[in-house]
Amino acid sequence: MSRSVLKPQIVALLLATAGFLSACGGGGGGSDNGHSDATWSTNPAGAATFNGAAAAYQGSISGLGSIVVNGVRFETTDSVVYDSDDFSTSYDSSTPTFSSPLALGMTVALFGDVDDAQSLGRAARIRIVGGVRGTMNAITPTAIDLSTQIVQINAATTYGGTSDGTLAGTAVATYADLAALANTSPLLTMYGLAQADGSFLATRVVVTHALTHALDVAVRGTITAIVGSNYTIQTGATSSITVNCNSCTIQPTGNTPVVGDAIRALAADNTSWNGTTLTATRLQLVNPAYLTRFSGAPSTSTYAKIKGIATQANGNWYVGGVQVSGATLTANTMYEIKGTWSGSVLAATRVEVEGQRSFTDSYGQNLTYSHEFYGAVSNLNGNSFTVQGVNVNAGSAYFPDGSAANLSNGSFVEVKGSYVNGTLNATKVEIKYASSSNASSGRVFEMYGQVGGWSGVNSAFSLTRFGVVYTAQTSANTRFKYGTPTNGSYVEVKGYMDASNVFQVIKLELKNGYHDYDD
């Protein structure tokens, strides 16, 4: 990957290479009860076929029920998820992992395999891409002011955590919920993406607790100058700070920061900040080449797809920090580019200006969407309901099969739309009806929850998420990862709603150390 002198405003990166899944072992980590991939695995979303090629993606999560990253729906129940404050490239029993739910607006880097024609994938390794962390001084509808950095927000920013960062607190789900805490100086963790002007846009803001993290201050930016162990970091359109790395650890290990690198600097607490300089404990290099560097992941390939903001330096074009040849681009424009990847330069064969994804309804209208969700309907009230804990307004949605009158709590749906101020304004709601002969085809999804009423395998139990209680059922064919649950266990499950609205579990993974209040 080219290490340019540019700000790598990455939205997405894909590197594809044949046959690497055999090298990564399909996710690894923990006991699989003696099952191999060949004996338990089913295709993502219950698709009839899956023709995956190895791939690595980076971007924010724009959908749930699996996770959707840059338009591809990735199955996650057999992946290893890396904690953002660590920067391991290999995986073993001592590697810190992330046990909380993967949430809307989180930023991730992952590799697995992708069937591009169906926009389906399977994630083997997922790295939570760390953002900004610190104490909130002030908030407006467009920005959050921390002592170390001002972070941009907008109507599509999502929110999480609780008012005090613990299970006892009140849920924070909207901008208004967070703004109400302005006088309490909450500690925030913010995921997001660097922008063309050097600022950081938060795609998700979570109220957290100091005891959750060893490092309570994190800054994101781009290196503009280096003097000894002092790094000048651009943190906004017109703002910079100094990061002192005299005694800090640089991650990934064995790398030397250079001007143009995107970085994340972490420190223990606010005593490490004097108003202009942050004395860092850890300096993470977050260029795409580093973020997608896992044990077994491809380093070069013959095919690649990137998505990001175009910039130019020294006569060369860069998209998301990756040098692109064979294309004439427009600066500060978002592109998706396919081509041949040499390991340092992408030779473009197809160039598209980025826009919202779209579909054509039965009336020939072109409708757009930016987010998509897969799961069971709950809290149904007329044209409003929730899916995966997200509020949906389907008042103006296109229903290709049926109408809102055909919905019921427990119905499996695929919903597409745009997320604004805490609500998904649906442009399409597709009801996937179950039958005894076709109970799971195309209807498989994933969700998190807490187990209740557990009495053993082959029995029904309750699964609770965001206050909604589902009836779930395991069988002799259910695959258990890390053992069977007990009452109170937090789990990630993969399965489908049958014709009786019972969630039939294909796979259940225990989430040890799960913190539903701090994602």
Tab-separated table of N, CA, C and O in Angstrom, residues 136 139-141 144 153-163 170-181 188 204-207 389-391 419-423:
chain	number	residue	atom	x	y	z
A	136	MET	N	-16.811	15.266	27.216
A	136	MET	CA	-17.549	16.267	26.461
A	136	MET	C	-17.630	17.584	27.239
A	136	MET	O	-18.101	17.623	28.370
A	139	ILE	N	-21.841	20.659	23.298
A	139	ILE	CA	-22.417	19.970	22.141
A	139	ILE	C	-23.379	20.893	21.413
A	139	ILE	O	-24.114	21.671	22.044
A	140	THR	N	-23.348	20.835	20.081
A	140	THR	CA	-24.324	21.501	19.215
A	140	THR	C	-24.801	20.464	18.210
A	140	THR	O	-24.230	19.370	18.122
A	141	PRO	N	-25.831	20.762	17.415
A	141	PRO	CA	-26.285	19.778	16.422
A	141	PRO	C	-25.251	19.433	15.365
A	141	PRO	O	-25.423	18.469	14.623
A	144	ILE	N	-19.296	18.223	18.551
A	144	ILE	CA	-19.065	17.912	19.960
A	144	ILE	C	-17.666	18.400	20.313
A	144	ILE	O	-16.690	18.053	19.647
A	153	ILE	N	-20.632	16.136	13.900
A	153	ILE	CA	-21.760	15.196	13.894
A	153	ILE	C	-22.793	15.695	12.895
A	153	ILE	O	-22.762	16.862	12.482
A	154	ASN	N	-23.718	14.829	12.502
A	154	ASN	CA	-24.805	15.238	11.614
A	154	ASN	C	-26.040	14.406	11.912
A	154	ASN	O	-26.072	13.629	12.867
A	155	ALA	N	-27.072	14.572	11.100
A	155	ALA	CA	-28.350	13.904	11.362
A	155	ALA	C	-28.259	12.393	11.251
A	155	ALA	O	-29.109	11.675	11.788
A	156	ALA	N	-27.239	11.878	10.543
A	156	ALA	CA	-27.091	10.427	10.385
A	156	ALA	C	-26.245	9.803	11.488
A	156	ALA	O	-26.117	8.576	11.545
A	157	THR	N	-25.661	10.605	12.379
A	157	THR	CA	-24.875	10.063	13.492
A	157	THR	C	-25.776	9.251	14.418
A	157	THR	O	-26.886	9.671	14.735
A	158	THR	N	-25.308	8.096	14.840
A	158	THR	CA	-26.072	7.262	15.768
A	158	THR	C	-25.493	7.394	17.169
A	158	THR	O	-24.352	7.831	17.346
A	159	TYR	N	-26.274	6.991	18.169
A	159	TYR	CA	-25.889	7.176	19.570
A	159	TYR	C	-26.106	5.876	20.337
A	159	TYR	O	-26.972	5.070	19.994
A	160	GLY	N	-25.315	5.704	21.417
A	160	GLY	CA	-25.432	4.505	22.228
A	160	GLY	C	-24.906	4.722	23.628
A	160	GLY	O	-24.481	5.818	24.003
A	161	GLY	N	-24.917	3.645	24.426
A	161	GLY	CA	-24.516	3.725	25.813
A	161	GLY	C	-25.651	4.179	26.707
A	161	GLY	O	-26.820	4.197	26.307
A	162	THR	N	-25.304	4.553	27.928
A	162	THR	CA	-26.306	5.032	28.882
A	162	THR	C	-25.823	6.323	29.521
A	162	THR	O	-24.668	6.728	29.353
A	163	SER	N	-26.691	6.961	30.290
A	163	SER	CA	-26.403	8.281	30.845
A	163	SER	C	-25.165	8.302	31.731
A	163	SER	O	-24.470	9.321	31.820
A	170	THR	N	-29.719	5.498	32.093
A	170	THR	CA	-30.792	5.623	31.105
A	170	THR	C	-30.195	5.550	29.704
A	170	THR	O	-29.148	6.155	29.439
A	171	ALA	N	-30.847	4.834	28.806
A	171	ALA	CA	-30.319	4.645	27.457
A	171	ALA	C	-30.142	5.977	26.734
A	171	ALA	O	-30.987	6.877	26.833
A	172	VAL	N	-29.043	6.097	26.011
A	172	VAL	CA	-28.779	7.256	25.156
A	172	VAL	C	-28.921	6.776	23.714
A	172	VAL	O	-28.097	6.012	23.227
A	173	ALA	N	-29.991	7.212	23.050
A	173	ALA	CA	-30.285	6.723	21.708
A	173	ALA	C	-30.384	7.825	20.670
A	173	ALA	O	-30.405	7.533	19.472
A	174	THR	N	-30.432	9.089	21.092
A	174	THR	CA	-30.610	10.203	20.168
A	174	THR	C	-29.701	11.365	20.543
A	174	THR	O	-29.132	11.412	21.638
A	175	TYR	N	-29.609	12.326	19.638
A	175	TYR	CA	-28.860	13.549	19.925
A	175	TYR	C	-29.429	14.237	21.155
A	175	TYR	O	-28.687	14.725	22.018
A	176	ALA	N	-30.755	14.288	21.261
A	176	ALA	CA	-31.390	14.955	22.400
A	176	ALA	C	-30.995	14.290	23.713
A	176	ALA	O	-30.776	14.979	24.724
A	177	ASP	N	-30.892	12.949	23.710
A	177	ASP	CA	-30.482	12.233	24.928
A	177	ASP	C	-29.078	12.657	25.354
A	177	ASP	O	-28.808	12.860	26.543
A	178	LEU	N	-28.171	12.783	24.369
A	178	LEU	CA	-26.802	13.168	24.706
A	178	LEU	C	-26.732	14.637	25.111
A	178	LEU	O	-26.041	14.992	26.072
A	179	ALA	N	-27.455	15.501	24.394
A	179	ALA	CA	-27.425	16.926	24.716
A	179	ALA	C	-27.923	17.182	26.132
A	179	ALA	O	-27.475	18.128	26.792
A	180	ALA	N	-28.837	16.339	26.615
A	180	ALA	CA	-29.365	16.507	27.970
A	180	ALA	C	-28.299	16.244	29.032
A	180	ALA	O	-28.478	16.621	30.198
A	181	LEU	N	-27.177	15.620	28.638
A	181	LEU	CA	-26.102	15.303	29.581
A	181	LEU	C	-24.982	16.338	29.539
A	181	LEU	O	-23.922	16.134	30.128
A	188	LEU	N	-17.004	10.072	26.304
A	188	LEU	CA	-17.558	9.598	25.040
A	188	LEU	C	-16.523	8.798	24.257
A	188	LEU	O	-15.333	9.135	24.250
A	204	ARG	N	-20.881	7.279	14.974
A	204	ARG	CA	-21.520	6.749	16.182
A	204	ARG	C	-20.862	7.368	17.403
A	204	ARG	O	-19.627	7.472	17.472
A	205	VAL	N	-21.697	7.775	18.378
A	205	VAL	CA	-21.230	8.366	19.626
A	205	VAL	C	-21.795	7.546	20.774
A	205	VAL	O	-23.011	7.343	20.856
A	206	VAL	N	-20.918	7.080	21.663
A	206	VAL	CA	-21.332	6.209	22.762
A	206	VAL	C	-20.871	6.806	24.089
A	206	VAL	O	-19.701	7.144	24.248
A	207	VAL	N	-21.808	6.936	25.032
A	207	VAL	CA	-21.434	7.330	26.387
A	207	VAL	C	-20.845	6.110	27.067
A	207	VAL	O	-21.473	5.048	27.141
A	389	GLY	N	-33.695	-3.164	16.883
A	389	GLY	CA	-33.634	-2.059	17.825
A	389	GLY	C	-33.697	-0.690	17.187
A	389	GLY	O	-33.617	0.326	17.895
A	390	VAL	N	-33.838	-0.615	15.872
A	390	VAL	CA	-33.872	0.659	15.155
A	390	VAL	C	-35.313	1.003	14.798
A	390	VAL	O	-36.063	0.166	14.276
A	391	ASN	N	-35.729	2.258	15.089
A	391	ASN	CA	-37.068	2.715	14.751
A	391	ASN	C	-37.207	2.882	13.245
A	391	ASN	O	-36.337	3.482	12.595
A	419	TYR	N	-31.255	6.743	7.370
A	419	TYR	CA	-31.298	6.936	8.813
A	419	TYR	C	-31.101	8.418	9.119
A	419	TYR	O	-30.065	9.003	8.785
A	420	VAL	N	-32.109	9.018	9.757
A	420	VAL	CA	-32.061	10.448	10.081
A	420	VAL	C	-32.612	10.650	11.482
A	420	VAL	O	-33.750	10.261	11.775
A	421	ASN	N	-31.790	11.262	12.355
A	421	ASN	CA	-32.225	11.628	13.706
A	421	ASN	C	-32.915	10.482	14.444
A	421	ASN	O	-33.982	10.649	15.042
A	422	GLY	N	-32.314	9.309	14.394
A	422	GLY	CA	-32.788	8.182	15.181
A	422	GLY	C	-33.856	7.329	14.540
A	422	GLY	O	-34.315	6.362	15.152
A	423	THR	N	-34.257	7.638	13.319
A	423	THR	CA	-35.300	6.861	12.640
A	423	THR	C	-34.863	6.494	11.237
A	423	THR	O	-34.277	7.312	10.517
